[in-house]
Short mmCIF file of C-alpha atoms in Angstrom, two decimals:
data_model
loop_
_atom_site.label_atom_id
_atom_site.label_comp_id
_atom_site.label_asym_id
_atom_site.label_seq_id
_atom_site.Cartn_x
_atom_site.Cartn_y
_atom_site.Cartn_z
CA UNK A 27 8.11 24.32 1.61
CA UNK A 28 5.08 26.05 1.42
CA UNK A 29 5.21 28.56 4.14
CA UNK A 30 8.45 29.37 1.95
CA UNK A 31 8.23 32.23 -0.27
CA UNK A 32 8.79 31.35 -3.63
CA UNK A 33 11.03 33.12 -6.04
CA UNK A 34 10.92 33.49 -9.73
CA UNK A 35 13.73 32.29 -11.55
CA UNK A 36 13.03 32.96 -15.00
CA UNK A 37 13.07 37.16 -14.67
CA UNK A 38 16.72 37.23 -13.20
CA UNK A 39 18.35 34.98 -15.53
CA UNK A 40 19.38 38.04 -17.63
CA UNK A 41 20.95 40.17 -14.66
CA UNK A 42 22.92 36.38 -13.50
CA UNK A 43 24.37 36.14 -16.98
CA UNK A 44 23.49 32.49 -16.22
CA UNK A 45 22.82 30.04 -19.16
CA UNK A 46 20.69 27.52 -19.05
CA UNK A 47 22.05 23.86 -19.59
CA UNK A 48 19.36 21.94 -18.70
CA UNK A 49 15.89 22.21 -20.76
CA UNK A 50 13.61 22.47 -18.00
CA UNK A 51 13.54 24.99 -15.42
CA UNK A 52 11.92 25.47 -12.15
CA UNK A 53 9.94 28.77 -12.65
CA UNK A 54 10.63 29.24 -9.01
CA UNK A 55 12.82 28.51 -6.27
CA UNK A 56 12.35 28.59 -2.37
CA UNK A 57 15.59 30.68 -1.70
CA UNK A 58 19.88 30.19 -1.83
CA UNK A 59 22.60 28.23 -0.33
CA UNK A 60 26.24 28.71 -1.49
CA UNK A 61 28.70 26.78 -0.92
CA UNK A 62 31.65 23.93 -2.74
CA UNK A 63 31.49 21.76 -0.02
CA UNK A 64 29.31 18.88 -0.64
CA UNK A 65 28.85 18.06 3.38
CA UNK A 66 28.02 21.23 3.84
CA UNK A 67 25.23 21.31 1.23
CA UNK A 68 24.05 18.17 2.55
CA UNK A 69 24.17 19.26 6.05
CA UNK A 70 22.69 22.94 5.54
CA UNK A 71 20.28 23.18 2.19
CA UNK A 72 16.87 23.52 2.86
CA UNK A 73 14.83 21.55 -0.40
CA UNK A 74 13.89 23.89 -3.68
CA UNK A 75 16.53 26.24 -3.13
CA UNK A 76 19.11 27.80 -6.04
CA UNK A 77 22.30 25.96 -5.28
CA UNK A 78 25.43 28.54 -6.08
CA UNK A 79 28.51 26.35 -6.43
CA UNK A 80 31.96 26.54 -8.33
CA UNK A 81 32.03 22.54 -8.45
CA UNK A 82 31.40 21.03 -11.52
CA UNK A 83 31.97 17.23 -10.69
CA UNK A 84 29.22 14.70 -11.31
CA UNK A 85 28.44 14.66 -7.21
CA UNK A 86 26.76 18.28 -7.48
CA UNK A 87 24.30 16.39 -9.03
CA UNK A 88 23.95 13.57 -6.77
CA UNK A 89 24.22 15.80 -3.77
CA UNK A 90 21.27 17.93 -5.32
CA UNK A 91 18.82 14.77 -6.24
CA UNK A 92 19.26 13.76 -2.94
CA UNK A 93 18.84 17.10 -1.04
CA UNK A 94 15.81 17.88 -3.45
CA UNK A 95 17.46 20.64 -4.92
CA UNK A 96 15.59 22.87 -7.78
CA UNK A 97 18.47 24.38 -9.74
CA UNK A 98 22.22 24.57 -9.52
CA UNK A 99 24.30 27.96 -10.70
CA UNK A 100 27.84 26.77 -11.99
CA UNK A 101 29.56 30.00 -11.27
CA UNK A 102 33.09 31.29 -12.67
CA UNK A 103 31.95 30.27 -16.24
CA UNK A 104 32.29 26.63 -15.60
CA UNK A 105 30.01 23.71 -16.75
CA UNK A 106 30.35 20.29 -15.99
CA UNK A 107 30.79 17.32 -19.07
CA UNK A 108 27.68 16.92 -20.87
CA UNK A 109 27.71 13.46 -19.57
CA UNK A 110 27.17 15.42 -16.52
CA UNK A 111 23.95 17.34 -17.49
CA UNK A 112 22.63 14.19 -18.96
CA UNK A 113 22.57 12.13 -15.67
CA UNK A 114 20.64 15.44 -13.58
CA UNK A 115 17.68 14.38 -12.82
CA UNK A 116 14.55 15.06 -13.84
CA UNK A 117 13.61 18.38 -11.88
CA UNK A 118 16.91 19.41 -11.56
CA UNK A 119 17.90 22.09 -13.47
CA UNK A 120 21.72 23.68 -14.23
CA UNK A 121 22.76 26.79 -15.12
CA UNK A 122 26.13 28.47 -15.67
CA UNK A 123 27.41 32.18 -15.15
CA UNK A 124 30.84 34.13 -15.74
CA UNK A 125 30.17 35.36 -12.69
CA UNK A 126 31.99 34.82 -9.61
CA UNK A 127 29.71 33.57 -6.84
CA UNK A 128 29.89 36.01 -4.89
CA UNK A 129 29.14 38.86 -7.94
CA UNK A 130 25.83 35.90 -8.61
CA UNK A 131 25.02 36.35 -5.04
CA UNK A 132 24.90 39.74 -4.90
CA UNK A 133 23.07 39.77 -8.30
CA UNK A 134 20.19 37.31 -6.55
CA UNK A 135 20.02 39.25 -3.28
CA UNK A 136 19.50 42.80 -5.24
CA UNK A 137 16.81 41.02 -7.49
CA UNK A 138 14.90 40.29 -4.17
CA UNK A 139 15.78 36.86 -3.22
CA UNK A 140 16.58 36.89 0.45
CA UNK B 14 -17.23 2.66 -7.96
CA UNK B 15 -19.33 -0.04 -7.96
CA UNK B 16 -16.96 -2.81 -9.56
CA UNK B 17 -15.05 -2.60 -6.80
CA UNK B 18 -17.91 -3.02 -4.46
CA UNK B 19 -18.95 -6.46 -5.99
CA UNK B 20 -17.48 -9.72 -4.91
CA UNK B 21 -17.08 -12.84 -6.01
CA UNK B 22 -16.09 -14.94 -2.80
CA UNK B 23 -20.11 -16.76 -2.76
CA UNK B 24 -21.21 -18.82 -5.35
CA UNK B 25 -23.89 -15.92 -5.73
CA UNK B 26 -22.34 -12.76 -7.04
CA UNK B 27 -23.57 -10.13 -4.00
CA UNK B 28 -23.33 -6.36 -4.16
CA UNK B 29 -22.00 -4.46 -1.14
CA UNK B 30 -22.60 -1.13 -1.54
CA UNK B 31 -20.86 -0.92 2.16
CA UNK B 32 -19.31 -3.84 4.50
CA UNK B 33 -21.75 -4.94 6.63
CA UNK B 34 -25.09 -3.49 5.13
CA UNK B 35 -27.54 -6.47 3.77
CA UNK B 36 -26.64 -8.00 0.52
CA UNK B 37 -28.67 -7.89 -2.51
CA UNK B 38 -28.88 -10.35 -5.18
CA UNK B 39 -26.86 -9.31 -8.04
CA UNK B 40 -29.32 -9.55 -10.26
CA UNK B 41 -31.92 -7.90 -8.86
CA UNK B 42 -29.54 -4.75 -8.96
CA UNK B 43 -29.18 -5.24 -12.04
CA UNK B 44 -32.89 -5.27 -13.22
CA UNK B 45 -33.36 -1.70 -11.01
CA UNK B 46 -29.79 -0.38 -12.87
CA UNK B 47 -30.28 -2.02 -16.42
CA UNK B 48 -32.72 0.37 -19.13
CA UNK B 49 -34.85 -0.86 -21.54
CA UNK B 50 -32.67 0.83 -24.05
CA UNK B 51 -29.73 -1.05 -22.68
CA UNK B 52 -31.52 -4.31 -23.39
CA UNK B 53 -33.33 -3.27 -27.01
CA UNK B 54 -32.20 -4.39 -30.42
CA UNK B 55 -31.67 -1.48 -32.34
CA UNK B 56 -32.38 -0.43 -34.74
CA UNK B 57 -35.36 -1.90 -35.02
CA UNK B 58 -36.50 -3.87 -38.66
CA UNK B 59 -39.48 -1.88 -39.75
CA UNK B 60 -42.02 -1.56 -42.84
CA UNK B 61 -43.95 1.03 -44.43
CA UNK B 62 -47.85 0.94 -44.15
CA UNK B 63 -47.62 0.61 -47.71
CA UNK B 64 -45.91 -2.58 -47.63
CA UNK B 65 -47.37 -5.50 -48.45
CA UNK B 66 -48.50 -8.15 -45.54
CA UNK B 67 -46.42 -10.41 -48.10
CA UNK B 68 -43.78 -8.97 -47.64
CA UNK B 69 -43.76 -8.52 -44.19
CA UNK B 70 -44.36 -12.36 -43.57
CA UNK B 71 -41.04 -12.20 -45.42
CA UNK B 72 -39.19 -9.87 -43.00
CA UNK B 73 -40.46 -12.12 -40.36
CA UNK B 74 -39.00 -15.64 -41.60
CA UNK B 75 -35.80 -14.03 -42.01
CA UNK B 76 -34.97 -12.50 -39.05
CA UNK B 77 -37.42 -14.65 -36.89
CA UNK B 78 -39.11 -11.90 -35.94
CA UNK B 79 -42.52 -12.31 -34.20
CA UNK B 80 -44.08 -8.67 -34.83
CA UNK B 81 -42.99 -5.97 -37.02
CA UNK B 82 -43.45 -2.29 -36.10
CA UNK B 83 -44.99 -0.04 -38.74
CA UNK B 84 -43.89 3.51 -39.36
CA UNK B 85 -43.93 6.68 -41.22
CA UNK B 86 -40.65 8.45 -40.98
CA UNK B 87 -39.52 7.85 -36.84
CA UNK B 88 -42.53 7.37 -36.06
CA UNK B 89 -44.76 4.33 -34.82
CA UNK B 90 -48.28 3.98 -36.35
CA UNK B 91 -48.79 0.45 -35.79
CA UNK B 92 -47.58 -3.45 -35.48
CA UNK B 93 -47.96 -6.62 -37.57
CA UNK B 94 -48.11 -9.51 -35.37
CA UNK B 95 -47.60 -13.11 -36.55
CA UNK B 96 -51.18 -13.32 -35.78
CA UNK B 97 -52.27 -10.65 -38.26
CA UNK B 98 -50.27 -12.62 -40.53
CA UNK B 99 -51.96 -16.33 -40.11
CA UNK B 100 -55.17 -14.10 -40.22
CA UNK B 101 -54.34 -12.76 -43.32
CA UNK B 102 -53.19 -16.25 -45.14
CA UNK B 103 -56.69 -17.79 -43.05
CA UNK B 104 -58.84 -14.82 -45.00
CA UNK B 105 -56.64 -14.39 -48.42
CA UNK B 106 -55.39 -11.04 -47.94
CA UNK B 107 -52.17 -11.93 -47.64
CA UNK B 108 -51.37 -9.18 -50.29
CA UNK B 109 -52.82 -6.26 -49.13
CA UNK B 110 -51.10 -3.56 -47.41
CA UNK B 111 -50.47 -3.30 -43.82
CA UNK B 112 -52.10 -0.40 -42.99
CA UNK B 113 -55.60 -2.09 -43.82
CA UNK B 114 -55.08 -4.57 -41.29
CA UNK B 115 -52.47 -3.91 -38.96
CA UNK B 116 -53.20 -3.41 -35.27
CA UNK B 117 -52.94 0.57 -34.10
CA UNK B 118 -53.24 0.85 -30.37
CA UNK B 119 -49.74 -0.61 -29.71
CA UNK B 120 -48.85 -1.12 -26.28
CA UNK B 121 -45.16 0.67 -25.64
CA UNK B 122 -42.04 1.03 -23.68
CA UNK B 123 -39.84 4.07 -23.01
CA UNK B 124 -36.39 3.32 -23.67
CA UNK B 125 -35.62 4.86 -20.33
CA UNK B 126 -37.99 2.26 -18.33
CA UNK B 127 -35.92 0.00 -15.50
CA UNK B 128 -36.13 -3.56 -16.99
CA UNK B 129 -37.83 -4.49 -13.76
CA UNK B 130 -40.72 -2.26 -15.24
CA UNK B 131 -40.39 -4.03 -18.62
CA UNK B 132 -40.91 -7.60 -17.03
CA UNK B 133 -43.63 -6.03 -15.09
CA UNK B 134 -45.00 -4.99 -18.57
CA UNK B 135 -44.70 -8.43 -20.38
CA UNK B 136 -46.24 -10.19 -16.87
CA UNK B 137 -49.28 -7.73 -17.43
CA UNK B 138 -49.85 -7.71 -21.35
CA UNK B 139 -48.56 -11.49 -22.07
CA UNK B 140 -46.96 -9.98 -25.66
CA UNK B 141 -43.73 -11.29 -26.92
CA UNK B 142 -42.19 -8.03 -27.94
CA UNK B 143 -42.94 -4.18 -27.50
CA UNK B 144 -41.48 -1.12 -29.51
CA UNK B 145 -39.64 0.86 -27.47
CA UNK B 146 -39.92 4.81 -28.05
CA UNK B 147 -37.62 7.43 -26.52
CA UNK B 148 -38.54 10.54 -24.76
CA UNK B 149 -39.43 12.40 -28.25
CA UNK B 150 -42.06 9.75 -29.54
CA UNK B 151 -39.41 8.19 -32.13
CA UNK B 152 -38.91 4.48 -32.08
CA UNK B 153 -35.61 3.61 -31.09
CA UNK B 154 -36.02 0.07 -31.08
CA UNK B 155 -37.75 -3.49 -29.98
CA UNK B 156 -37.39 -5.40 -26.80
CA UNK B 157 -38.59 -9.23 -26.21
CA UNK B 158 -38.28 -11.13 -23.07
CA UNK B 159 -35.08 -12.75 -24.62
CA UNK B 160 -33.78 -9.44 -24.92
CA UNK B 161 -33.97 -8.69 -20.95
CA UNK B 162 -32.59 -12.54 -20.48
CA UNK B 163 -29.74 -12.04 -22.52
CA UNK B 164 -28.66 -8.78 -21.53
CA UNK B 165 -28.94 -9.53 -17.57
CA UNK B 166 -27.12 -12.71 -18.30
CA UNK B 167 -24.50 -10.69 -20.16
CA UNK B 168 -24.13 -7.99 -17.28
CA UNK B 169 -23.84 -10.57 -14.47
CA UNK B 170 -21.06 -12.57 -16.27
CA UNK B 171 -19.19 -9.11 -16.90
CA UNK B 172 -19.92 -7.97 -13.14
CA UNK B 173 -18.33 -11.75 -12.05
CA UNK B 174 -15.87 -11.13 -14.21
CA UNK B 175 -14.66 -7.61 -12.73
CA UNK B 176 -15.14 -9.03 -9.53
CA UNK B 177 -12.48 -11.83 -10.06
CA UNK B 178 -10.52 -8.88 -12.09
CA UNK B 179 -10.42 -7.18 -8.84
CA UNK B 180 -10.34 -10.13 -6.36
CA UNK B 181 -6.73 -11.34 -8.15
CA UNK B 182 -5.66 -7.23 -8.56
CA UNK B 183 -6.25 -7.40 -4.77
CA UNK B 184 -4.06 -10.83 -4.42
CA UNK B 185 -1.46 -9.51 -6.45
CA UNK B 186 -0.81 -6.23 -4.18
CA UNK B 187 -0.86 -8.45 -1.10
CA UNK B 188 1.81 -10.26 -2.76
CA UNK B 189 3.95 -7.25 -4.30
CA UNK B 190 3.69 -5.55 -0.68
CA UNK B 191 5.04 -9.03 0.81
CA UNK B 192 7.61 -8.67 -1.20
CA UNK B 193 8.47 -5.37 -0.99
CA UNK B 194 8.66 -5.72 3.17
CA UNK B 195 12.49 -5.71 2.96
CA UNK B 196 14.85 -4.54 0.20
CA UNK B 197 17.95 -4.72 0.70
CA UNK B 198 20.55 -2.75 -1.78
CA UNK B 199 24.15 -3.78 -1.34
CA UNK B 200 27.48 -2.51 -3.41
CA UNK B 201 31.11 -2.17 -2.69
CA UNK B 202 32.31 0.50 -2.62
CA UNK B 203 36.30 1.27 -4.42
CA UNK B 204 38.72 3.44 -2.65
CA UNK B 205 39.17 6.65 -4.98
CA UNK B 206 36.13 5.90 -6.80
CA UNK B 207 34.21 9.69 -6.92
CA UNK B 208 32.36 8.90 -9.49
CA UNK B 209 30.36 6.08 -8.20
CA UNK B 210 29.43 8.16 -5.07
CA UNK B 211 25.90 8.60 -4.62
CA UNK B 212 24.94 5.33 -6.46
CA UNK B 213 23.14 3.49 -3.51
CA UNK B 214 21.98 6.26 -1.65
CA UNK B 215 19.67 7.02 -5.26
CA UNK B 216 18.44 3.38 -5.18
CA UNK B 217 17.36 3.56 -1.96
CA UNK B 218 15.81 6.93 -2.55
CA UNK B 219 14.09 5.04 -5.46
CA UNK B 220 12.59 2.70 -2.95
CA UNK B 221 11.51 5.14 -0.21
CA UNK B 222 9.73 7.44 -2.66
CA UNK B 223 7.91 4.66 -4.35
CA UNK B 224 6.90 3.70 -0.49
CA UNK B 225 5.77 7.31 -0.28
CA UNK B 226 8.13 7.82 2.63
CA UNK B 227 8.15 11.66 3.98
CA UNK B 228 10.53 13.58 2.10
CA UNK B 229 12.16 14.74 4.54
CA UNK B 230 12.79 11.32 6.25
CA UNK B 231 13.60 10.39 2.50
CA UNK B 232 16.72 12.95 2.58
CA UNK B 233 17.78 12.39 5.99
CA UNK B 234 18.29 8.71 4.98
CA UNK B 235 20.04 9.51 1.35
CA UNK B 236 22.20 12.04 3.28
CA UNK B 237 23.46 9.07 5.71
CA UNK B 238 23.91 7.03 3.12
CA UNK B 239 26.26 9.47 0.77
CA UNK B 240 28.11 10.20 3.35
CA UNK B 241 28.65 6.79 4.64
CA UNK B 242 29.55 5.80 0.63
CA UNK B 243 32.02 8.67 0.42
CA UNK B 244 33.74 8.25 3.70
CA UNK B 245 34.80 5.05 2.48
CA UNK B 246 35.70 6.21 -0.96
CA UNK B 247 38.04 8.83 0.55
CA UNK B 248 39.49 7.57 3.68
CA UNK B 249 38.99 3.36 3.60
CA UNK B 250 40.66 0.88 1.62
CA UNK B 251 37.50 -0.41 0.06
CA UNK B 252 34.62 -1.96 1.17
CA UNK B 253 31.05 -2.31 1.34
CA UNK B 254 28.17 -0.56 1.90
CA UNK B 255 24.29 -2.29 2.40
CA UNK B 256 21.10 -0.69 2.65
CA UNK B 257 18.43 -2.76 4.55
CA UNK B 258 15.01 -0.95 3.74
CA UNK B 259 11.67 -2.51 6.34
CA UNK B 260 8.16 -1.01 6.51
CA UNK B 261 9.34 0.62 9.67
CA UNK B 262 13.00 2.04 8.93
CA UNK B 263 15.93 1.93 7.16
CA UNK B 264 19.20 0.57 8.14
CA UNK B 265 22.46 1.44 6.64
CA UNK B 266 25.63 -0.54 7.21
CA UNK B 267 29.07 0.56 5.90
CA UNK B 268 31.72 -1.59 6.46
CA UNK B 269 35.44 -0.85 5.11
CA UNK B 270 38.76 -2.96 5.53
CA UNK B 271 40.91 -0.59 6.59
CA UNK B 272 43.01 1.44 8.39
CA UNK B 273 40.32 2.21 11.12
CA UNK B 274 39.37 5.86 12.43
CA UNK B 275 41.89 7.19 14.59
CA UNK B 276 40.15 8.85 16.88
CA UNK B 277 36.79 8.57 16.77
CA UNK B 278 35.71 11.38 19.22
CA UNK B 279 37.86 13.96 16.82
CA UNK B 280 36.08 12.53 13.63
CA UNK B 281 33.18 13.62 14.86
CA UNK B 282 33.60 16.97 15.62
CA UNK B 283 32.40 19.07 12.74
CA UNK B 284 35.73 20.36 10.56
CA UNK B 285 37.81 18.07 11.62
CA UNK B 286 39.05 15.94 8.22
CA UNK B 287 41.92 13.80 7.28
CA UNK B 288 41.10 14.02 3.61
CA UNK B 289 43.78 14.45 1.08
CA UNK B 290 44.09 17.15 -1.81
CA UNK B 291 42.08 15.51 -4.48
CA UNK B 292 38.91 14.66 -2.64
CA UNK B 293 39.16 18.67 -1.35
CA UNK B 294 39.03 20.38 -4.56
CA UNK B 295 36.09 17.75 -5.43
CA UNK B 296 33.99 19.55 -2.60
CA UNK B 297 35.05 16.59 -0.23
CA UNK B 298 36.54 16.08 2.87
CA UNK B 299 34.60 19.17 4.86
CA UNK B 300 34.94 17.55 7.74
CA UNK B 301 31.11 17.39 8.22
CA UNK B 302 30.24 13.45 7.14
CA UNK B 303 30.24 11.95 10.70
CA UNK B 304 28.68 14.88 12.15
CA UNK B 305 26.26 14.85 8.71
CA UNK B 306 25.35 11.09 9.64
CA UNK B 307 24.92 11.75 13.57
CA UNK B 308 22.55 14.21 13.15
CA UNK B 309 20.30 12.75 10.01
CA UNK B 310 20.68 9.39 11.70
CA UNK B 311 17.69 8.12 14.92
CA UNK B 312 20.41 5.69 15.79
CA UNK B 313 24.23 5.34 15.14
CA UNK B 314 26.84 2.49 16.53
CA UNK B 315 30.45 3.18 15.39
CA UNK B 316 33.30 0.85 15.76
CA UNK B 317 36.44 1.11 14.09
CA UNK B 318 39.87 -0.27 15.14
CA UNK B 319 43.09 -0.72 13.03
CA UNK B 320 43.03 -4.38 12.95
CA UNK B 321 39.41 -4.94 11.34
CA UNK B 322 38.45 -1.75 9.93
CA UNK B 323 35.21 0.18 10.58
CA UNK B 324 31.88 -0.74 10.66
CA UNK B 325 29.02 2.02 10.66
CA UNK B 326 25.17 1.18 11.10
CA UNK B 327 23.14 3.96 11.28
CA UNK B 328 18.92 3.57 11.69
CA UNK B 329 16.54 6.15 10.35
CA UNK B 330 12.57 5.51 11.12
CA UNK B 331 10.20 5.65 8.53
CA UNK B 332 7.20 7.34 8.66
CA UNK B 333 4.98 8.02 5.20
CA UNK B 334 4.38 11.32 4.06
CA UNK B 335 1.78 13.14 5.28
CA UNK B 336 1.55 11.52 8.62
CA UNK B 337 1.74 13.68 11.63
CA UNK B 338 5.56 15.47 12.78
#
């Protein structure tokens, strides 16, 4: 990860919309994957990345612990139970946004991460 | 450190400062490592040269004191001895004060002397007790051969005592690595059950990372392991699925009841998915959790058949973090 370069998350929270629903958050991630298939996560996200996904269900989480993911982006204005945000683990942080992914990704690549 | 160093396996405690250089007594170490000022009383009983021998004698009985240093302020200006004092009760001036008769030219130790130095003193002067003054002149306290005895004595008990502190310490993580050689999680695993997913593969995650397994060799293995739990939760009848976690590498078996993998050649090609409605909108069924568990996995055996269900063992080899790709 460190030959990655690192992005600030903090600064582009306001142009994503996004909320944070975690307390913590990464003050930087190592780049994007999008996707709402969990296979596809698993097969294809590299670790510290900013996870864009539509899916809300308690295996984002799981899927992101084990993948050593820093932050997932709950786009379309959904958030999963609170239940939910309890069990993420520590390091993981969530965020929501109105947006649509594909508005968030555009938002992200704009802002520089790419 | 030097705790570490010492152990307690002779009779005589020995310091090793490295395997295989020669051993030194302990407690010659000690008298080289130990100060004066670690060894002192402090603070020291004192009078006033205005004081009267009389009273001294008195300070003397009741703390079974030998000598009693003199001084003005911090400073040292001279001892009574319990010789001055039997000279002063042989020649009747037991009631004077002590600076008429005290001795001046005391004989001193720096509080920062080795106590090797202070036995060499004692050997040389034959007194029973010397003031000890630090570096600025003040006297900081009094030191008798009991003193050094004591405070060795004290120093090699605490040293032996480390040294079987560290000796069991040492014991006990031979023992907790013994047992930690194999761990083996194991869970069934309910058809339909999404929730559960995941709940195994972050035990064994658990395990690797307090191993300090490579991260990367970490998620390889947790990605096997979902996938194996969730094929089962979407396409079996139930069943089972067991981690096996060795030193060397982790195996992880998932064995369902039923109905068997059709084709097992299509199942592995990546997209291909027999998953129904509801594990799809979950983000399930991609068709990527064979091909997910081929490529994460160093070795894979599949069998599956209609009659007996399918069995999955996958290896992944460990290797700690750190070491080399």
């Amino acid at each position: 990860m460190s030959q990655a370069t690192m992005f600030a998350l903090k600064p582009v929270l306001g142009a994503l919309q996004a909320t944070p629903l975690t307390d913590a958050l990464p003050e930087t991630v190592s780049g994007c994957y999008i996707s709402d298939l969990l296979s596809d996560v698993l097969a294809h996200a590299r670790p510290g990345v900013l996870w864009v996904t539509v899916q809300i269900h308690r295996n984002v989480v799981s899927v992101a612990a084990m993948k050593d993911i820093a932050a997932v982006l709950f786009t379309c204005g959904r958030k999963p139970d609170a239940t939910i945000v309890a069990e993420a683990e520590e390091g993981i942080a969530l965020l929501s946004t109105p947006l649509t992914s594909y508005e968030a990704a555009g938002r992200l690549w704009e802002a520089g991460l790419r | 450190m030097g705790v570490s160093t010492v152990t307690a396996r002779t009779s005589v405690p020995v310091w090793d400062e490295q395997p295989g250089r020669r051993s030194v007594p302990l407690a010659q170490v000690l008298v080289y490592e130990l100060r004066v000022r670690d060894a002192m009383s402090k603070p020291p009983v004192t009078a006033a040269p205005q004081d009267s021998l009389r009273s001294i004698q008195h300070l003397m009985k009741a703390h079974k004191f030998s000598g009693v240093p003199i001084v003005e302020g911090d400073r040292l200006v001279g001892l009574v001895s319990i010789e001055d004092i039997i000279n002063a009760l042989d020649r009747g001036h037991i009631n004077e004060p002590a600076e008429r008769h005290m001795t001046r030219n005391v004989v001193t130790l720096r509080d920062h002397y080795s106590l090797l130095r202070a036995v060499a003193e004692f050997e040389r002067h034959g007194f029973g007790r010397f003031p000890v003054l630090d570096a600025g002149d003040r006297l900081v306290g009094m030191i008798t051969r009991g003193d050094i005895t004591t405070c060795l004595m004290h120093h090699l008990e605490k040293r032996a005592e480390e040294a079987i502190a560290h000796e069991a310490a040492l014991v006990a993580a031979r023992v907790a690595d013994e047992k930690a050689e194999r761990v083996v999680i194991r869970a069934p695993v309910r058809t339909g059950d999404y929730d559960s997913a995941g709940k195994v593969s972050q035990r064994m995650r658990q395990v690797l990372r307090e191993r300090g397994i490579d991260p990367e060799v970490r998620r390889r293995a947790a990605v096997v392991a979902y996938e194996a739990e969730t094929n089962i939760i979407i396409h079996s009848l139930g069943g089972e699925i067991v981690v096996t976690i060795d030193p060397d590498k982790v195996v992880i078996e998932a064995n369902d009841v039923g109905p068997g993998i059709e084709n097992i050649e299509l199942a592995m090609q990546e997209g291909w998915s027999t998953a129904g409605r509801l594990p799809r909108e979950l983000g399930f069924g991609a068709g990527m959790g064979l091909p997910n568990i081929k490529r994460c996995s160093d070795r894979l055996e599949i069998q599956s058949d209609s009659e007996h269900g399918t069995r999955l063992r996958a290896e992944i080899f460990l290797k700690r973090a750190g070491g080399a790709e």
